[in-house]
XYZ file of C-alpha atoms in Angstrom:
601
model
C 18.097 -8.826 -2.228
C 16.580 -11.813 -3.961
C 14.050 -13.635 -1.799
C 13.753 -17.373 -2.090
C 10.524 -18.870 -3.503
C 8.605 -21.944 -2.410
C 9.886 -24.975 -4.309
C 7.549 -26.538 -6.931
C 7.855 -28.924 -9.707
C 7.893 -26.035 -12.084
C 10.912 -23.906 -12.938
C 12.130 -21.633 -10.109
C 12.262 -17.857 -10.818
C 16.023 -17.923 -10.553
C 16.218 -20.650 -13.153
C 13.913 -18.631 -15.595
C 16.296 -15.762 -15.228
C 19.255 -17.852 -16.104
C 17.802 -19.686 -19.213
C 16.754 -16.502 -21.125
C 19.048 -16.516 -24.248
C 18.983 -14.037 -27.003
C 16.146 -14.957 -29.357
C 17.228 -16.630 -32.606
C 17.588 -14.185 -35.525
C 18.501 -11.198 -33.145
C 22.233 -11.559 -33.487
C 24.684 -10.850 -30.758
C 25.041 -7.470 -29.270
C 28.228 -5.404 -29.595
C 30.181 -5.098 -26.399
C 28.984 -2.320 -24.051
C 25.617 -1.489 -25.454
C 23.506 -2.902 -22.652
C 26.039 -1.523 -19.977
C 25.792 1.993 -21.581
C 22.010 1.949 -21.534
C 21.816 0.781 -17.974
C 24.306 3.663 -17.022
C 22.287 6.167 -18.749
C 19.105 4.984 -16.942
C 20.882 5.028 -13.552
C 22.088 8.585 -14.165
C 18.612 9.513 -15.148
C 17.155 8.136 -11.892
C 19.847 9.743 -9.775
C 18.955 13.044 -11.170
C 15.188 12.476 -11.246
C 15.286 11.450 -7.552
C 17.188 14.575 -6.729
C 14.475 16.601 -8.365
C 11.540 14.478 -7.087
C 12.368 13.003 -3.725
C 8.744 11.631 -3.464
C 9.194 9.592 -6.487
C 12.500 8.213 -4.964
C 10.697 7.167 -1.706
C 7.806 5.599 -3.693
C 10.332 3.478 -5.645
C 12.221 2.432 -2.510
C 15.338 4.789 -2.873
C 15.786 6.503 0.418
C 18.637 8.941 -0.255
C 16.150 11.910 -0.266
C 13.627 10.656 2.289
C 14.175 13.944 4.384
C 13.081 16.292 1.495
C 10.024 17.036 -0.511
C 9.901 18.007 -4.071
C 10.055 21.645 -5.321
C 6.696 21.847 -7.076
C 6.946 25.588 -8.173
C 6.086 25.857 -11.887
C 9.726 26.867 -12.726
C 11.114 23.649 -10.987
C 8.507 21.521 -12.816
C 9.437 23.129 -16.070
C 13.076 22.368 -15.469
C 12.307 18.656 -14.785
C 10.405 18.561 -18.055
C 13.294 20.016 -19.870
C 15.495 17.423 -18.174
C 13.323 14.539 -19.546
C 13.376 16.131 -23.026
C 17.183 16.249 -22.889
C 17.288 12.602 -21.543
C 15.231 11.418 -24.632
C 17.563 13.343 -26.982
C 20.481 11.522 -25.345
C 18.932 8.105 -25.786
C 18.464 8.885 -29.550
C 21.967 10.210 -29.943
C 24.037 7.929 -27.828
C 22.254 4.574 -27.702
C 22.434 2.570 -30.830
C 19.886 -0.361 -30.775
C 22.306 -2.417 -32.817
C 24.730 -2.600 -29.874
C 22.045 -3.923 -27.542
C 20.969 -7.517 -26.807
C 17.273 -8.562 -27.322
C 16.507 -7.759 -23.594
C 18.454 -4.364 -23.980
C 16.263 -3.414 -26.941
C 13.142 -4.178 -24.807
C 14.670 -2.031 -22.019
C 15.449 0.776 -24.514
C 11.990 0.651 -25.875
C 10.333 0.942 -22.352
C 12.611 3.710 -21.238
C 12.047 5.788 -24.472
C 8.356 5.257 -24.436
C 8.214 6.255 -20.732
C 9.840 9.420 -21.374
C 7.716 10.159 -24.472
C 4.663 9.580 -22.372
C 5.708 11.708 -19.434
C 6.584 14.590 -21.861
C 3.283 14.375 -23.714
C 1.298 14.260 -20.412
C 3.136 17.319 -19.109
C 2.550 19.142 -22.408
C -1.215 18.329 -22.448
C -2.486 18.126 -18.828
C -1.998 20.415 -15.744
C -2.621 18.344 -12.784
C -1.113 20.909 -10.286
C -3.617 23.416 -11.609
C -6.512 21.179 -12.357
C -6.290 18.239 -10.020
C -5.975 19.224 -6.251
C -5.597 15.545 -5.348
C -1.987 15.665 -6.241
C -1.230 17.759 -3.286
C -2.283 14.977 -1.065
C 0.539 12.822 -2.168
C 2.918 15.291 -0.724
C 0.856 16.251 2.295
C 0.033 12.743 3.626
C 1.463 9.996 1.212
C 4.931 11.280 1.570
C 5.068 10.462 5.275
C 2.744 7.504 5.052
C 5.079 5.718 2.817
C 8.140 6.232 5.135
C 6.186 4.753 8.269
C 4.722 1.750 6.292
C 7.064 0.550 3.507
C 10.663 1.837 4.190
C 12.998 -0.831 5.505
C 15.257 1.781 7.191
C 15.412 1.707 11.023
C 12.353 3.203 12.660
C 14.190 6.023 14.147
C 15.387 7.039 10.807
C 12.020 6.892 9.231
C 10.552 9.021 12.041
C 13.230 11.676 11.634
C 12.663 11.826 7.878
C 8.877 11.941 8.510
C 9.300 14.904 10.787
C 11.596 16.680 8.395
C 8.996 16.313 5.653
C 6.233 17.382 8.014
C 8.078 20.770 8.219
C 7.994 21.086 4.499
C 4.325 20.461 3.932
C 3.151 24.025 4.600
C 5.337 25.100 1.653
C 3.528 22.544 -0.594
C 0.051 23.846 0.510
C 1.238 27.364 -0.184
C 1.973 26.396 -3.770
C -1.491 24.756 -3.925
C -3.127 28.065 -2.921
C -1.349 29.901 -5.604
C -1.563 27.361 -8.380
C -5.004 25.556 -8.303
C -7.364 27.138 -10.904
C -10.690 25.732 -11.750
C -10.569 21.911 -11.394
C -13.447 19.512 -12.129
C -16.043 19.453 -9.153
C -15.867 15.843 -9.001
C -12.031 15.919 -8.559
C -12.262 18.802 -6.015
C -14.928 16.917 -3.996
C -12.532 13.947 -3.710
C -9.562 16.117 -2.764
C -11.654 17.624 -0.011
C -12.398 14.237 1.419
C -8.802 13.214 1.242
C -7.612 16.527 2.841
C -10.125 15.979 5.682
C -8.735 12.444 6.019
C -5.202 14.117 6.222
C -6.346 15.909 9.414
C -7.444 12.637 10.817
C -4.057 11.009 9.837
C -1.927 13.643 11.699
C -4.240 13.520 14.695
C -4.494 9.719 15.222
C -3.179 7.464 12.513
C 0.277 8.951 12.439
C 0.788 8.066 16.101
C -0.577 4.566 15.620
C 1.923 3.911 12.753
C 4.801 5.450 14.825
C 3.822 3.459 18.042
C 3.479 6.775 20.120
C 0.911 8.233 22.017
C -1.073 11.125 20.172
C 0.294 14.515 20.715
C 3.304 13.591 22.747
C 7.056 14.333 22.144
C 8.698 15.761 19.043
C 6.365 14.043 16.657
C 3.352 15.376 18.603
C 4.770 18.977 18.396
C 5.405 18.608 14.653
C 1.886 17.357 14.086
C 0.311 19.995 16.221
C 2.052 22.699 14.230
C 1.044 20.963 10.897
C -2.762 20.239 11.542
C -3.876 23.933 11.423
C -2.148 24.320 7.899
C -4.036 21.211 6.600
C -7.383 22.523 7.997
C -6.769 25.798 6.299
C -6.142 23.897 3.129
C -9.485 22.155 3.449
C -11.201 25.355 3.911
C -9.465 26.805 0.997
C -10.700 23.845 -1.205
C -14.317 24.199 0.236
C -14.695 28.004 0.156
C -12.478 29.041 -2.854
C -11.795 26.046 -5.142
C -15.271 24.216 -5.081
C -17.423 27.319 -5.899
C -15.414 27.849 -9.099
C -15.165 24.094 -9.952
C -16.903 22.953 -13.090
C -17.780 19.842 -15.143
C -14.595 19.989 -17.305
C -13.516 16.431 -16.564
C -13.587 15.043 -20.171
C -10.432 14.955 -22.010
C -11.872 14.620 -25.560
C -11.581 12.091 -28.184
C -8.236 13.242 -29.704
C -6.355 13.257 -26.421
C -7.956 10.047 -25.176
C -6.871 8.224 -28.309
C -3.355 9.370 -27.928
C -3.167 8.818 -24.160
C -4.715 5.329 -24.351
C -2.233 4.343 -27.126
C 0.658 5.348 -24.813
C -0.981 3.853 -21.665
C -1.581 0.393 -23.181
C 1.547 0.235 -25.395
C 0.045 -2.713 -26.935
C -0.265 -1.637 -30.559
C -3.992 -1.218 -30.210
C -6.066 1.860 -31.035
C -9.024 3.267 -28.979
C -11.655 2.120 -31.469
C -10.195 -1.343 -31.636
C -10.366 -1.694 -27.922
C -13.977 -0.372 -27.845
C -15.136 -2.749 -30.498
C -13.699 -5.770 -28.898
C -14.873 -4.899 -25.487
C -18.497 -4.603 -26.824
C -18.230 -8.047 -28.282
C -16.665 -9.604 -25.220
C -19.277 -7.929 -22.956
C -22.022 -9.776 -25.109
C -20.180 -13.098 -24.692
C -19.560 -12.726 -20.927
C -23.354 -11.863 -20.444
C -24.417 -14.926 -22.343
C -22.142 -17.155 -20.038
C -23.488 -15.543 -16.882
C -27.118 -16.505 -18.197
C -26.044 -20.070 -18.383
C -24.466 -20.222 -14.907
C -27.579 -18.362 -13.462
C -29.909 -20.930 -15.126
C -27.982 -23.790 -13.464
C -28.267 -22.033 -10.080
C -31.855 -21.116 -10.080
C -33.332 -24.332 -8.981
C -31.070 -24.546 -5.893
C -31.520 -20.950 -4.989
C -35.163 -20.580 -5.650
C -36.762 -24.054 -5.151
C -40.256 -24.165 -6.405
C -40.189 -20.793 -8.081
C -40.624 -20.506 -11.871
C -37.541 -19.371 -13.685
C -37.890 -16.028 -15.659
C -38.848 -16.024 -19.207
C -36.244 -16.797 -21.908
C -36.117 -13.410 -23.528
C -33.688 -10.449 -23.118
C -35.557 -8.935 -20.281
C -36.062 -12.250 -18.592
C -32.435 -13.387 -18.863
C -31.350 -10.076 -17.365
C -33.820 -10.620 -14.446
C -32.459 -14.215 -14.090
C -28.975 -13.169 -13.619
C -29.913 -10.158 -11.404
C -31.985 -12.347 -9.057
C -29.340 -14.892 -8.598
C -26.564 -12.344 -8.083
C -28.845 -10.688 -5.479
C -29.466 -13.976 -3.775
C -25.757 -14.832 -3.485
C -25.173 -11.173 -2.274
C -27.280 -11.801 0.795
C -24.168 -13.547 2.207
C -22.131 -10.358 3.072
C -20.278 -8.830 5.932
C -20.542 -5.391 7.611
C -18.364 -2.333 7.444
C -16.670 -3.578 10.694
C -15.854 -7.027 9.397
C -15.045 -6.409 5.784
C -11.243 -6.336 6.243
C -11.163 -9.396 8.659
C -13.121 -11.347 6.179
C -10.808 -10.555 3.411
C -8.015 -11.736 5.623
C -9.845 -14.906 6.270
C -9.905 -15.785 2.535
C -5.987 -15.820 2.259
C -5.224 -19.026 3.843
C -7.429 -21.214 1.651
C -6.450 -19.331 -1.483
C -2.663 -19.790 -0.810
C -3.138 -23.516 0.029
C -4.912 -23.990 -3.276
C -2.082 -22.284 -5.257
C 0.475 -24.624 -3.549
C -1.544 -27.770 -3.936
C -2.575 -27.170 -7.502
C 0.819 -25.924 -8.511
C -0.469 -22.645 -10.047
C 2.940 -21.078 -9.474
C 5.712 -20.713 -6.846
C 4.492 -18.171 -4.086
C 7.088 -15.683 -2.870
C 8.545 -16.364 0.552
C 8.478 -14.789 3.106
C 5.077 -13.399 2.660
C 5.354 -9.649 3.042
C 1.654 -8.765 2.191
C -0.300 -6.998 4.936
C -4.141 -6.653 4.614
C -5.309 -3.409 6.011
C -8.141 -1.118 6.154
C -7.546 1.759 3.583
C -6.502 4.859 5.247
C -9.199 7.562 5.225
C -7.043 9.999 3.451
C -6.702 7.481 0.517
C -10.274 6.625 0.163
C -12.527 8.014 -2.487
C -11.085 6.372 -5.741
C -11.503 2.636 -5.434
C -12.656 -0.088 -2.959
C -9.306 -1.898 -2.854
C -5.759 -1.610 -4.072
C -2.405 -3.350 -3.646
C 0.418 -0.935 -2.698
C 3.380 -3.052 -3.515
C 6.799 -3.159 -1.926
C 8.843 -0.534 -3.567
C 11.033 -2.066 -6.456
C 14.226 -0.486 -5.069
C 13.497 -1.596 -1.511
C 12.090 -5.078 -1.993
C 12.420 -5.770 1.826
C 9.651 -3.475 2.337
C 6.083 -4.684 2.829
C 3.104 -4.767 0.424
C -0.282 -3.569 1.471
C -3.589 -5.006 0.267
C -5.918 -2.271 1.431
C -9.750 -2.515 1.495
C -12.054 0.475 2.002
C -15.233 0.113 3.992
C -18.002 2.258 3.050
C -17.020 6.015 3.622
C -18.373 7.340 6.957
C -20.584 9.976 5.230
C -22.606 7.509 3.110
C -26.190 6.691 3.846
C -26.988 3.249 5.366
C -28.732 2.403 2.009
C -25.653 3.338 -0.055
C -23.244 1.527 2.264
C -25.447 -1.653 2.270
C -25.292 -1.612 -1.505
C -21.588 -1.569 -1.515
C -21.346 -4.309 1.069
C -23.745 -6.478 -1.094
C -21.385 -5.772 -4.033
C -18.500 -7.106 -2.057
C -20.226 -10.149 -0.574
C -18.340 -13.063 0.711
C -18.063 -14.740 -2.724
C -16.972 -11.520 -4.276
C -14.302 -10.945 -1.565
C -12.720 -14.102 -2.649
C -12.326 -12.900 -6.180
C -11.172 -9.657 -4.970
C -8.297 -11.175 -2.767
C -7.376 -13.429 -5.913
C -6.992 -10.281 -7.969
C -5.334 -7.976 -5.446
C -3.108 -10.358 -3.705
C -2.829 -14.206 -4.371
C -1.895 -14.820 -7.145
C -2.689 -11.427 -8.634
C -1.062 -8.089 -7.938
C 0.910 -8.965 -4.705
C 2.494 -12.200 -6.220
C 3.142 -10.606 -9.692
C 4.860 -7.613 -8.308
C 7.027 -9.588 -6.019
C 8.091 -11.505 -9.125
C 8.718 -8.147 -10.870
C 10.849 -6.829 -7.929
C 13.196 -9.597 -8.621
C 13.765 -8.953 -12.293
C 17.497 -8.046 -12.820
C 16.565 -5.191 -15.218
C 16.593 -1.817 -13.300
C 14.574 -0.332 -16.176
C 11.829 -2.901 -15.903
C 11.956 -2.658 -12.076
C 11.143 1.099 -12.155
C 9.092 1.587 -15.365
C 6.189 -0.862 -15.034
C 3.107 -1.395 -17.279
C -0.267 -0.929 -15.737
C -1.577 -3.030 -18.619
C 0.505 -5.972 -17.767
C -0.239 -5.618 -13.969
C -4.012 -5.326 -14.292
C -4.189 -7.799 -17.013
C -2.484 -10.449 -15.048
C -4.671 -9.863 -11.930
C -7.837 -10.234 -14.080
C -6.449 -13.168 -15.800
C -5.889 -15.084 -12.552
C -9.577 -14.712 -11.460
C -10.880 -17.098 -14.190
C -7.723 -19.259 -13.995
C -8.189 -20.081 -10.349
C -11.696 -21.144 -10.739
C -10.926 -23.157 -13.899
C -8.373 -25.057 -11.894
C -10.908 -25.874 -9.289
C -10.834 -23.126 -6.614
C -14.275 -22.979 -5.054
C -15.217 -26.656 -5.805
C -17.663 -25.563 -8.622
C -19.603 -23.135 -6.443
C -21.980 -21.567 -9.082
C -22.354 -18.326 -6.887
C -18.579 -17.972 -6.853
C -18.296 -18.570 -10.608
C -21.169 -16.006 -11.327
C -19.443 -13.408 -9.168
C -16.020 -14.034 -11.061
C -17.919 -13.528 -14.294
C -19.512 -10.363 -13.001
C -16.173 -9.069 -11.844
C -14.748 -9.854 -15.251
C -17.588 -8.178 -17.042
C -16.796 -5.116 -14.882
C -13.343 -5.125 -16.265
C -14.846 -5.327 -19.882
C -17.356 -2.691 -19.247
C -14.612 -0.539 -17.732
C -13.142 -0.135 -21.255
C -16.504 0.800 -22.661
C -17.122 3.340 -19.879
C -13.605 4.791 -20.230
C -14.042 5.448 -23.829
C -17.616 6.784 -23.778
C -17.011 9.006 -20.873
C -13.812 10.708 -22.201
C -13.983 10.392 -25.996
C -17.819 10.419 -26.150
C -20.743 12.175 -24.523
C -21.925 9.530 -22.108
C -24.101 11.103 -19.206
C -24.294 9.931 -15.724
C -27.610 8.374 -16.237
C -26.346 6.409 -19.250
C -23.447 5.311 -17.251
C -25.451 4.103 -14.455
C -27.638 2.153 -16.960
C -24.462 0.625 -18.465
C -23.085 -0.275 -15.023
C -26.304 -1.377 -13.373
C -28.407 -2.998 -16.096
C -25.614 -4.199 -18.364
C -22.979 -5.236 -15.949
C -25.104 -5.906 -12.866
C -23.425 -3.743 -10.438
C -25.226 -2.383 -7.415
C -25.857 1.337 -7.152
C -23.109 1.986 -4.645
C -20.506 0.402 -6.851
C -21.804 1.958 -9.993
C -21.806 5.539 -8.528
C -18.171 4.986 -7.220
C -17.073 3.812 -10.720
C -18.699 6.870 -12.417
C -16.846 9.124 -10.085
C -13.577 7.237 -10.749
C -14.118 7.314 -14.497
C -14.337 11.115 -14.353
C -11.146 11.388 -12.141
C -9.022 9.263 -14.390
C -8.705 8.404 -18.160
C -7.496 5.330 -19.932
C -6.452 3.447 -16.818
C -9.908 1.621 -16.788
C -9.166 0.241 -20.039
C -5.942 -1.578 -18.971
C -7.803 -4.377 -17.174
C -9.526 -5.705 -20.235
C -6.707 -5.295 -22.764
C -4.047 -6.778 -20.418
C -6.368 -9.782 -19.583
C -6.892 -10.737 -23.162
C -3.228 -10.499 -23.788
C -2.524 -13.114 -20.957
C -5.467 -15.192 -21.907
C -4.880 -15.452 -25.614
C -1.111 -16.079 -25.156
C -1.759 -18.836 -22.757
C -4.186 -20.442 -25.136
C -1.815 -20.273 -28.000
C 1.092 -21.813 -26.051
C -0.989 -24.377 -24.451
C -2.313 -25.551 -27.884
C 1.228 -25.560 -29.225
C 2.692 -27.573 -26.336
C -0.144 -29.928 -26.035
C 0.360 -32.539 -23.194
C 3.801 -31.167 -22.306
C 2.205 -27.850 -21.280
C 2.954 -27.021 -17.566
C 0.675 -24.438 -16.143
C 3.083 -23.309 -13.315
C 6.077 -23.056 -15.740
C 3.962 -20.897 -18.190
C 2.968 -18.644 -15.341
C 6.492 -18.232 -13.902
C 7.841 -17.582 -17.463
C 5.196 -14.913 -18.023
C 6.184 -13.128 -14.738
C 9.787 -13.551 -14.889
C 10.568 -10.655 -17.241
C 9.167 -7.835 -15.126
C 5.894 -5.673 -15.576
C 6.548 -5.162 -19.267
C 4.348 -3.789 -22.045
C 2.168 -6.772 -23.153
C 3.296 -6.300 -26.693
C 6.768 -7.860 -25.659
C 5.112 -10.642 -23.705
C 4.817 -13.327 -26.503
C 8.364 -13.151 -27.725
C 9.821 -13.239 -24.162
C 7.708 -16.038 -22.852
C 8.424 -18.213 -26.032
C 12.017 -17.526 -25.426
C 12.011 -18.551 -21.832
C 10.023 -21.694 -22.706
C 12.376 -22.490 -25.659
C 9.559 -22.274 -28.110
C 9.932 -21.075 -31.638
C 9.136 -17.440 -32.130
C 5.912 -16.629 -34.085
C 4.909 -13.543 -35.904
C 2.827 -11.510 -33.444
C 0.331 -9.049 -34.762
C -1.222 -6.491 -32.165
C -4.765 -7.332 -31.264
C -7.025 -8.779 -28.723
């Protein structure tokens, strides 16, 4: 179902979809090519969903909501063989010459997604080496049904209880499969498993609107909780003692994985070199802003010396002063909610782009079982069930943190930074972008989305909103925006050096705290995150530069006729695609002549 958008003076999303002709020079497709590709993809999804019911649910297909995956090694190997066979079918049966320009983009996305999945399965062993994956089946499988499915409540509850009966089977596989994972990953898995106990004791019943422990749901939960507690003990007493520090993936794997993750035509060394240059540029800009703010924030005090150490002190002290204005663990979520009204009003008034209506974004406290990887996330409405809701989740400091560490995190997410976070995660960042994406007519693009595009758009919007006047020139807000962007830039450096290099925790802390001005709580969390994932941290910077530089090029080309909302809607109208395709598709939508595009930041 396509939801209407708020009317603006710019192109509506529906219009954008209708005016996308084949780019000049591509030539017409022969009849049937696009249809054959889409049919192949539909057949692939149907079989994949049969094999992976949780994947189906997460994408919004509810035909297997009462089942959980067979995750035994033989079943996982069979799925891998199925993906290899599908890739061979694409090569054999889909001739690119029979496809339209859009069809060739879809083919590229489908083929590269299969190639990436196969390579990852051949080179990594998450079921053996990442016990967090079992949490997706243990808790996420039920949580998704009760929070995002648009099926009737009774159906979702019935499916949830059917899945709860199957969770002990999943945990049995975990006991037989987990080997010697990294310690940092195991510790997060333990915290999340403990959160799962709390979920089936309290949160489950809150979501279901029932009293804890009562009725059939209570009986199912009571039967399941001991199995999850036993899993916690297994992780603590058997897995943790044999866990090691084997979290680096190495230079060769990092380079190949990053190439496939970004799908932008850039190599790992190119990204690292550009990130270092950009970090220096952003630091200089922060120094200028801090110098402007000093006199107001520190009246009568002498500004620090104008040398490298003095400039770092200048920026740090101004940031610390702005950070004095922060909430508490109890108010963090409510204060994020309070930022939304002003941000949405600004987007409408300044014609940034058309906001999706009705607004389906809920702002929630991150469930305990999902904490441990990031402070906030946007869980979007599933692309195949666009009537479902999206969740902008914020994590208060974990309960087991010391007061000093918790205060450090709250200072990091002060009231100015919360506004930037809400821009990034929700308006006009992830929530708005993914609502547009869910309206894209291509099934391939609905399902196979690019993290580089999604993160890049969200980071791009932070500066764009302030450049258009949000915050009325508040220097503290601008400095936090630059700090948030610097974090994205430094993420790429950290990602590379932690997995393709030999960076130590102390060196990482120095990079994050002294180079990127992060508080200790945020820095420690980012180091933990960098050890638990690879290549994802680079997507923010690479994606943002793709959006920013394309915007600059098109604005310069159009001059006075440039319409910001029209550009934004054109950029979002083609789905969450690899950024390498963005220039040609946006230029086509805006009826601009195609330009030779070379990969690069």
